[in-house]
Short mmCIF file of C-alpha atoms and ligand atoms in Angstrom, two decimals:
data_model
loop_
_atom_site.label_atom_id
_atom_site.label_comp_id
_atom_site.label_asym_id
_atom_site.label_seq_id
_atom_site.Cartn_x
_atom_site.Cartn_y
_atom_site.Cartn_z
CA MET P 224 2.65 171.07 278.18
CA SER P 225 4.22 167.71 279.07
CA SER P 226 4.52 165.07 276.41
CA LEU P 227 1.82 163.18 278.28
CA ASP P 228 -0.77 165.89 277.50
CA THR P 229 -0.11 165.41 273.82
CA LEU P 230 0.10 161.62 274.00
CA ALA P 231 -3.33 160.81 272.54
CA PRO P 232 -2.98 163.03 269.44
CA ARG P 233 0.62 161.86 268.89
CA VAL P 234 -0.35 158.21 269.02
CA THR P 235 -3.40 158.82 266.82
CA ARG P 236 -1.35 160.69 264.23
CA ILE P 237 1.24 157.92 264.08
CA VAL P 238 -1.33 155.11 263.93
CA GLU P 239 -3.22 156.91 261.16
CA SER P 240 -0.15 157.71 259.11
CA THR P 241 1.52 154.30 259.34
CA PRO P 242 0.66 152.14 256.32
CA VAL P 243 -0.76 148.72 257.14
CA GLN P 244 -0.22 145.28 255.68
CA ASP P 245 -3.67 143.73 255.63
CA ILE P 246 -2.76 140.13 256.27
CA HIS P 247 -6.10 138.45 255.52
CA THR P 248 -8.79 139.62 253.12
CA HIS P 249 -11.08 138.14 250.50
CA LEU P 250 -10.12 140.76 247.92
CA TYR P 251 -8.54 139.95 244.58
CA ASP P 252 -5.78 141.38 242.48
CA PRO P 253 -7.46 143.82 240.03
CA SER P 254 -6.29 141.66 237.13
CA PHE P 255 -8.90 139.10 238.28
CA GLY P 256 -11.54 141.48 236.92
CA SER P 257 -15.01 140.77 238.24
CA LEU P 258 -13.66 138.78 241.22
CA LEU P 259 -12.59 142.06 242.83
CA LEU P 260 -15.84 143.43 244.27
CA TRP P 261 -16.43 147.13 244.80
CA GLY P 262 -19.31 149.61 244.85
CA ILE P 263 -22.39 150.32 246.89
CA ASP P 264 -24.41 147.25 245.94
CA ASP P 265 -21.60 144.86 246.84
CA GLN P 266 -21.20 146.68 250.15
CA LEU P 267 -24.90 146.32 250.89
CA VAL P 268 -25.11 142.62 250.07
CA TYR P 269 -22.08 141.87 252.31
CA HIS P 270 -23.05 138.77 254.26
CA TYR P 271 -22.62 140.58 257.60
CA LEU P 272 -25.45 142.93 256.52
CA VAL P 273 -27.59 140.25 254.92
CA SER P 274 -27.88 138.30 258.17
CA GLU P 275 -28.81 141.50 260.02
CA ALA P 276 -31.35 142.50 257.35
CA PHE P 277 -33.17 139.17 257.54
CA ARG P 278 -33.89 139.88 261.18
CA GLN P 279 -35.83 142.97 260.12
CA MET P 280 -37.61 141.54 257.04
CA ASP P 281 -40.53 139.15 256.65
CA LEU P 282 -39.37 138.24 253.18
CA PRO P 283 -38.99 134.48 252.51
CA PHE P 284 -35.34 133.47 252.06
CA ASP P 285 -35.76 132.07 248.56
CA ARG P 286 -37.58 135.23 247.42
CA PHE P 287 -34.58 137.32 248.50
CA TRP P 288 -32.07 134.99 246.84
CA SER P 289 -34.05 134.88 243.60
CA THR P 290 -33.75 138.63 243.08
CA SER P 291 -30.83 140.47 241.43
CA LYS P 292 -27.94 141.96 243.40
CA THR P 293 -29.45 145.42 242.85
CA GLU P 294 -32.77 144.37 244.38
CA GLN P 295 -31.08 142.56 247.26
CA ALA P 296 -29.10 145.72 247.99
CA GLU P 297 -32.39 147.68 248.07
CA TYR P 298 -33.94 145.24 250.51
CA VAL P 299 -30.93 145.56 252.80
CA TRP P 300 -30.82 149.35 252.46
CA ASN P 301 -34.50 149.70 253.34
CA ALA P 302 -34.43 147.23 256.22
CA LEU P 303 -31.26 148.50 257.88
CA PHE P 304 -30.83 152.14 256.89
CA VAL P 305 -34.31 153.47 256.10
CA GLU P 306 -36.64 151.62 258.47
CA HIS P 307 -34.18 151.45 261.41
CA SER P 308 -31.13 153.36 262.55
CA PRO P 309 -27.94 151.77 261.21
CA VAL P 310 -26.29 151.28 264.59
CA SER P 311 -24.60 147.92 264.04
CA GLU P 312 -20.87 147.85 263.28
CA ALA P 313 -21.38 146.58 259.73
CA CYS P 314 -23.99 149.28 259.01
CA ARG P 315 -21.84 152.02 260.46
CA GLY P 316 -19.05 150.69 258.26
CA VAL P 317 -20.99 151.55 255.11
CA LEU P 318 -21.52 155.09 256.42
CA THR P 319 -17.86 155.59 257.37
CA THR P 320 -16.86 154.41 253.90
CA LEU P 321 -19.31 156.64 252.04
CA ARG P 322 -18.34 159.63 254.09
CA ALA P 323 -14.63 159.10 253.41
CA LEU P 324 -15.45 158.99 249.70
CA GLY P 325 -17.28 162.30 249.99
CA LEU P 326 -20.81 160.88 249.84
CA ASP P 327 -23.63 161.77 252.21
CA PRO P 328 -26.43 159.18 252.40
CA ARG P 329 -28.51 161.65 254.46
CA ARG P 330 -28.73 163.88 251.39
CA GLN P 331 -28.06 161.49 248.52
CA ASP P 332 -30.43 158.57 248.06
CA LEU P 333 -29.33 155.14 246.92
CA GLY P 334 -29.89 156.14 243.29
CA ALA P 335 -27.56 159.13 243.60
CA ILE P 336 -24.89 157.03 245.32
CA ARG P 337 -25.15 154.45 242.55
CA ARG P 338 -24.77 157.14 239.91
CA TRP P 339 -21.62 158.43 241.64
CA TYR P 340 -20.13 154.92 241.66
CA ALA P 341 -21.00 154.42 237.98
CA GLU P 342 -18.71 157.35 237.15
CA GLN P 343 -15.62 155.88 238.90
CA ARG P 344 -12.82 154.35 236.85
CA PRO P 345 -11.73 151.08 238.52
CA GLU P 346 -7.93 151.71 238.48
CA ALA P 347 -8.25 155.18 239.98
CA PHE P 348 -10.84 153.96 242.47
CA ILE P 349 -8.55 151.17 243.70
CA ASP P 350 -5.71 153.65 244.22
CA ARG P 351 -8.04 156.00 246.06
CA VAL P 352 -9.39 153.34 248.40
CA LEU P 353 -5.93 152.00 249.26
CA GLN P 354 -4.80 155.54 249.92
CA LEU P 355 -7.84 156.45 252.07
CA ALA P 356 -7.45 153.24 254.07
CA ASN P 357 -3.66 153.71 254.14
CA VAL P 358 -3.22 150.06 253.18
CA GLU P 359 0.13 149.23 251.64
CA ARG P 360 -0.38 145.58 250.92
CA VAL P 361 -3.38 143.29 250.76
CA PHE P 362 -3.16 139.55 251.31
CA MET P 363 -5.75 137.62 249.32
CA THR P 364 -7.40 134.27 250.06
CA ASN P 365 -6.64 132.06 247.08
CA SER P 366 -8.31 128.71 246.74
CA PRO P 367 -7.36 126.21 244.04
CA PHE P 368 -10.67 124.53 244.90
CA ASP P 369 -12.64 127.54 243.65
CA ASP P 370 -13.44 126.88 239.99
CA GLU P 371 -13.81 130.52 239.01
CA GLU P 372 -10.56 131.54 240.67
CA ARG P 373 -8.64 128.53 239.33
CA ALA P 374 -9.50 129.57 235.79
CA PHE P 375 -7.96 133.03 236.39
CA TRP P 376 -4.71 131.56 237.73
CA LYS P 377 -4.41 129.19 234.80
CA ALA P 378 -4.50 132.25 232.51
CA ARG P 379 -1.31 133.56 234.25
CA PRO P 380 -2.54 137.07 235.07
CA ALA P 381 -0.13 140.02 235.25
CA ARG P 382 0.04 140.71 238.96
CA ASP P 383 -0.39 143.91 240.92
CA PRO P 384 2.43 143.87 243.53
CA ARG P 385 0.13 145.42 246.15
CA PHE P 386 -1.90 142.18 246.23
CA GLU P 387 -0.12 139.18 247.77
CA ALA P 388 -1.35 135.60 247.46
CA ALA P 389 -2.10 133.19 250.30
CA LEU P 390 -3.03 129.56 249.67
CA ARG P 391 -6.37 128.47 251.15
CA ILE P 392 -6.79 124.74 251.64
CA ASP P 393 -9.99 124.11 253.65
CA PRO P 394 -11.37 121.40 251.33
CA LEU P 395 -8.03 119.56 251.31
CA LEU P 396 -7.93 119.27 255.09
CA LEU P 397 -11.62 119.08 255.92
CA SER P 398 -13.24 117.11 253.07
CA TRP P 399 -10.51 114.68 252.17
CA PRO P 400 -12.20 111.88 250.19
CA GLU P 401 -13.97 114.44 247.93
CA SER P 402 -10.81 116.50 247.55
CA ALA P 403 -8.77 113.40 246.71
CA GLU P 404 -11.18 112.85 243.84
CA ARG P 405 -10.60 116.39 242.58
CA LEU P 406 -6.82 116.11 242.92
CA ARG P 407 -6.94 112.93 240.82
CA ARG P 408 -8.90 114.79 238.13
CA TRP P 409 -6.18 117.47 238.16
CA GLY P 410 -3.45 114.88 237.56
CA TYR P 411 -2.24 114.07 241.08
CA ALA P 412 -2.04 110.33 241.72
CA VAL P 413 -3.58 110.26 245.19
CA GLY P 414 -5.44 107.44 246.91
CA THR P 415 -7.68 108.02 249.89
CA GLU P 416 -5.32 106.41 252.44
CA ALA P 417 -2.11 107.88 253.82
CA SER P 418 0.38 106.03 251.59
CA GLU P 419 3.85 107.39 250.72
CA GLY P 420 2.69 107.99 247.16
CA THR P 421 -0.42 109.90 248.21
CA VAL P 422 1.49 112.08 250.65
CA SER P 423 4.09 112.99 248.07
CA GLU P 424 1.40 113.82 245.51
CA VAL P 425 -0.41 116.07 248.00
CA ARG P 426 2.91 117.82 248.60
CA ARG P 427 3.41 118.19 244.86
CA PHE P 428 -0.07 119.78 244.65
CA LEU P 429 0.77 122.23 247.46
CA ALA P 430 4.15 123.06 245.95
CA ASP P 431 2.69 123.59 242.46
CA TRP P 432 0.07 126.01 243.75
CA THR P 433 2.45 127.82 246.07
CA ARG P 434 4.73 128.49 243.10
CA ARG P 435 1.97 129.21 240.62
CA ILE P 436 0.35 131.92 242.72
CA GLY P 437 3.45 133.07 244.61
CA SER P 438 1.71 132.26 247.90
CA ARG P 439 3.19 133.75 251.07
CA TYR P 440 1.50 131.45 253.55
CA CYS P 441 -0.88 128.54 253.66
CA MET P 442 -4.17 128.73 255.57
CA VAL P 443 -7.26 126.92 256.75
CA SER P 444 -10.37 127.73 258.76
CA LEU P 445 -11.32 125.11 261.32
CA PRO P 446 -14.56 124.11 263.04
CA PRO P 447 -14.83 123.98 266.85
CA THR P 448 -14.78 120.18 266.52
CA PHE P 449 -11.17 120.24 265.28
CA ARG P 450 -8.95 117.97 267.39
CA TYR P 451 -5.26 117.23 267.13
CA PRO P 452 -3.92 114.63 267.16
CA ALA P 453 -6.86 112.52 266.07
CA ASP P 454 -7.51 109.47 264.00
CA THR P 455 -8.58 111.57 261.03
CA ALA P 456 -7.42 112.43 257.53
CA THR P 457 -6.92 115.99 258.79
CA THR P 458 -4.21 114.80 261.20
CA TRP P 459 -2.18 112.80 258.71
CA LEU P 460 -2.57 115.45 256.02
CA LEU P 461 -1.33 118.09 258.44
CA GLU P 462 1.57 116.02 259.79
CA ARG P 463 2.78 114.47 256.60
CA ALA P 464 1.89 116.98 253.90
CA VAL P 465 0.90 120.49 255.02
CA LEU P 466 3.37 121.11 257.85
CA PRO P 467 6.34 119.59 255.95
CA HIS P 468 5.30 121.73 252.97
CA CYS P 469 5.32 124.89 255.11
CA ARG P 470 8.75 123.95 256.49
CA GLU P 471 10.12 123.29 253.02
CA PHE P 472 8.92 126.68 251.77
CA GLY P 473 9.80 128.47 255.01
CA GLN P 474 6.24 129.71 255.42
CA PRO P 475 3.80 129.95 258.33
CA PHE P 476 0.58 128.01 258.49
CA ALA P 477 -2.45 130.16 259.35
CA MET P 478 -5.31 128.63 261.29
CA MET P 479 -8.61 130.46 261.73
CA MET P 480 -10.30 128.54 264.50
CA GLY P 481 -13.90 128.27 265.63
CA VAL P 482 -16.22 128.61 262.64
CA THR P 483 -19.20 126.31 262.26
CA ARG P 484 -20.23 126.47 258.64
CA ALA P 485 -23.86 126.62 257.55
CA VAL P 486 -25.55 126.79 260.95
CA ASN P 487 -28.47 128.17 258.94
CA PRO P 488 -28.04 127.17 255.29
CA LEU P 489 -31.03 129.32 254.28
CA LEU P 490 -28.79 132.33 254.86
CA ARG P 491 -26.16 130.96 252.46
CA MET P 492 -22.82 132.70 253.09
CA ALA P 493 -24.39 134.62 255.97
CA GLY P 494 -25.32 131.37 257.72
CA ASP P 495 -22.02 130.46 259.41
CA GLY P 496 -21.76 130.47 263.20
CA VAL P 497 -19.23 130.34 266.00
CA GLY P 498 -18.13 127.74 268.54
CA ARG P 499 -15.46 127.52 271.17
CA SER P 500 -12.30 125.78 269.92
CA ASP P 501 -10.18 123.22 271.71
CA LEU P 502 -6.93 125.13 272.07
CA GLY P 503 -5.36 122.00 273.54
CA ALA P 504 -5.09 120.98 269.87
CA LEU P 505 -3.19 124.17 269.09
CA GLN P 506 -0.93 123.67 272.09
CA THR P 507 -0.05 120.17 270.89
CA LEU P 508 0.61 121.43 267.37
CA CYS P 509 2.91 124.22 268.57
CA ALA P 510 4.78 121.88 270.94
CA ALA P 511 5.07 118.98 268.52
CA HIS P 512 6.17 121.08 265.54
CA PRO P 513 8.63 123.69 266.82
CA GLU P 514 10.03 124.11 263.30
CA ASN P 515 6.61 125.25 262.05
CA ARG P 516 5.17 128.71 262.61
CA PHE P 517 1.45 129.15 263.29
CA LEU P 518 -0.52 132.32 262.61
CA VAL P 519 -3.74 131.97 264.60
CA THR P 520 -6.98 133.82 265.09
CA CYS P 521 -9.97 132.54 267.08
CA LEU P 522 -13.58 133.37 266.39
CA ALA P 523 -14.95 132.75 269.87
CA ARG P 524 -14.52 135.47 272.46
CA GLU P 525 -14.10 132.67 275.02
CA ASN P 526 -10.88 131.50 273.33
CA GLN P 527 -9.07 134.84 273.31
CA HIS P 528 -7.41 134.67 276.72
CA GLU P 529 -6.25 131.10 276.22
CA LEU P 530 -4.80 132.00 272.81
CA VAL P 531 -2.76 134.83 274.28
CA VAL P 532 -1.47 132.66 277.13
CA LEU P 533 -0.45 129.97 274.62
CA ALA P 534 1.43 132.59 272.60
CA ARG P 535 3.43 133.44 275.74
CA LYS P 536 4.50 129.79 275.86
CA PHE P 537 5.21 129.21 272.19
CA ARG P 538 7.10 131.71 270.10
CA ASN P 539 6.15 129.78 266.99
CA LEU P 540 2.59 131.07 267.56
CA HIS P 541 1.56 134.53 266.36
CA PRO P 542 -2.01 135.65 267.23
CA PHE P 543 -3.62 137.88 264.66
CA GLY P 544 -6.78 139.83 263.98
CA CYS P 545 -10.19 140.24 265.54
CA TRP P 546 -12.03 137.92 263.23
CA TRP P 547 -15.58 138.46 261.96
CA PHE P 548 -17.92 138.32 265.01
CA THR P 549 -15.12 139.70 267.19
CA ASN P 550 -14.57 142.60 264.78
CA THR P 551 -16.77 144.95 266.80
CA PRO P 552 -15.45 147.99 268.68
CA GLN P 553 -16.00 146.61 272.16
CA LEU P 554 -14.36 143.27 271.42
CA ILE P 555 -11.49 144.77 269.43
CA GLU P 556 -10.71 146.96 272.39
CA GLU P 557 -10.93 144.09 274.86
CA ILE P 558 -8.85 141.69 272.74
CA THR P 559 -6.22 144.26 271.77
CA THR P 560 -5.78 145.38 275.37
CA LEU P 561 -5.48 141.78 276.53
CA ARG P 562 -2.84 141.09 273.90
CA LEU P 563 -0.85 144.25 274.60
CA GLU P 564 -0.87 143.53 278.33
CA LEU P 565 0.25 139.91 277.95
CA LEU P 566 2.33 139.96 274.75
CA GLY P 567 3.65 143.49 274.40
CA THR P 568 3.79 144.22 270.69
CA SER P 569 4.46 140.66 269.49
CA PHE P 570 1.16 140.06 267.70
CA THR P 571 -0.79 141.49 264.75
CA PRO P 572 -3.86 143.23 266.18
CA GLN P 573 -6.01 143.30 263.10
CA HIS P 574 -6.75 142.11 259.59
CA SER P 575 -9.72 143.45 257.65
CA ASP P 576 -11.30 140.30 256.16
CA ALA P 577 -12.71 142.75 253.57
CA ARG P 578 -14.69 141.14 250.76
CA VAL P 579 -15.46 144.41 249.01
CA LEU P 580 -12.60 146.80 248.25
CA ASP P 581 -14.40 149.84 249.72
CA GLN P 582 -14.64 148.08 253.09
CA LEU P 583 -10.90 148.56 253.59
CA ILE P 584 -11.74 152.17 254.40
CA TYR P 585 -14.07 151.53 257.32
CA LYS P 586 -12.42 148.41 258.64
CA TRP P 587 -9.09 150.22 258.98
CA HIS P 588 -10.54 153.53 260.06
CA HIS P 589 -12.49 151.87 262.89
CA SER P 590 -9.65 149.55 263.93
CA ARG P 591 -6.98 152.24 263.86
CA GLU P 592 -9.08 154.42 266.16
CA ILE P 593 -9.33 151.64 268.73
CA LEU P 594 -5.69 150.64 268.39
CA ALA P 595 -4.66 154.25 269.05
CA ASP P 596 -6.86 154.36 272.17
CA CYS P 597 -5.46 151.09 273.51
CA LEU P 598 -1.87 152.14 272.89
CA THR P 599 -2.44 155.57 274.43
CA ARG P 600 -3.79 153.97 277.61
CA ASN P 601 -0.83 151.63 277.85
CA TYR P 602 1.75 154.34 277.16
CA ALA P 603 0.09 156.58 279.76
CA ARG P 604 0.46 153.81 282.33
CA LEU P 605 4.11 153.46 281.36
CA ALA P 606 4.56 157.18 281.88
CA GLY P 607 3.06 156.70 285.33
CA SER P 608 5.94 154.32 286.00
CA GLY P 609 8.42 156.91 284.77
CA TRP P 610 8.87 155.75 281.15
CA GLU P 611 7.69 158.31 278.62
CA VAL P 612 7.74 157.03 275.05
CA SER P 613 9.21 159.13 272.25
CA ASP P 614 7.59 159.56 268.84
CA ASP P 615 10.25 157.34 267.30
CA GLU P 616 9.45 154.60 269.77
CA ILE P 617 5.73 154.90 269.08
CA ARG P 618 6.45 154.74 265.33
CA ARG P 619 8.58 151.64 265.80
CA ASP P 620 5.84 149.91 267.84
CA VAL P 621 3.05 150.83 265.42
CA ARG P 622 5.07 149.63 262.41
CA GLU P 623 5.55 146.37 264.25
CA LEU P 624 1.84 146.01 264.99
CA LEU P 625 0.66 146.99 261.50
CA GLY P 626 2.71 144.46 259.56
CA GLY P 627 6.37 144.53 260.65
CA GLY P 628 5.93 141.80 263.26
CA PHE P 629 3.97 139.67 260.81
CA HIS P 630 6.75 139.96 258.23
CA ARG P 631 9.40 138.93 260.69
CA PHE P 632 7.26 136.03 261.82
CA CYS P 633 6.90 134.98 258.19
CA GLY P 634 10.68 134.89 258.00
CA ALA P 635 10.79 137.75 255.49
O1 FIX E 1505 -13.08 131.73 256.57
C1 FIX E 1505 -12.85 132.93 256.41
O2 FIX E 1505 -11.82 133.38 255.89
C2 FIX E 1505 -13.92 133.90 256.87
O3 FIX E 1505 -13.34 135.13 257.08
C3 FIX E 1505 -15.04 133.94 255.88
O4 FIX E 1505 -15.46 132.66 255.62
C4 FIX E 1505 -16.23 134.77 256.33
O5 FIX E 1505 -17.25 134.58 255.40
C5 FIX E 1505 -15.93 136.22 256.44
O6 FIX E 1505 -15.99 136.94 255.48
C6 FIX E 1505 -15.61 136.75 257.72
O7 FIX E 1505 -15.26 137.91 257.87
ZN1 ZN E 1506 -11.71 135.47 255.94
#
């Protein structure tokens, strides 16, 4: 048998056994207690599923929101798993997760699954999930503007080294006058205009939080209307505070581009939508700030090709992940193939965006399967040109894609 006949299983084995650094999630260090979500009900009320469930239910929005989490989970379960086949990616995710945990929703009803979860000890469960997902490190999304989270940080929690911090600053960049007010309340002497004093106080705020939480990078999500440069607070805050801050701390700035918040506010967190971003803004940022490094993901499928082409032009740009509405098998395959063909291995194909610990299992199981397929296809083409890859070379490439490249880009 030639090594080509065994290529697919070799690649699959290596992709499955290589631990991943999950570079963007909404999970929390276990010491944050109730902020770290896990269990069947939290999986079922995941906003991806809630928006799908509403399409199948007549229930008024406020009736749904007025019920407890347990009842909401039952509504979702009935609408998406009992009354219809759970074919969507988010539904299948719940099934992949349960199966990996040894549960069978075809035989065990929701009550039985809940009873199984009630018997799990959190510490052991966290270890088990990380092991099943083969996740080595989880990057959190940490917002000083979130009152609940801020209170935890102020209490100086003992940290779990598997959970890394990342500083989220959407309100700072996107709702400046209101955020200025909050910064003032927290003891930072900022005005609303771009004076020297205000800029240096915003930098002090960023530095304080970066140190307090041990943040590894700074990040924002941006609407499709984002323009740069523009006559906006976002532009001067970026140029004079955020980008200099990232340079001072030697950290990348992550931009998640293309989300329109609250397209349907009745859906609450499930109500955000997508729009095509102006990547001319990103091009200008990369060109004008060569000393800064930009980690970028785009929500719109229509932006993916342009993002990859820009990354060929600017080595201070590192594309990452198949974000949210692009985190579906067909699009992951398309985007990952596009990136491999135009960037080689110099990108990070996926992040999980998990909000519930258990989701790490399905997000990584599904993504690893597709990554292995894409790599196998590319390596087979290489073999056709006379270059057969060795296991060591595959291992090196996969390590790079599952976190090594990200670390180097971060300057670690
Ligand atoms: O802005 C973000 O980080 C998004 O990932 C979230 O806002 C979004 O709700 C989400 O969970 C997407 O996967
Ligand atoms: Zn996210």
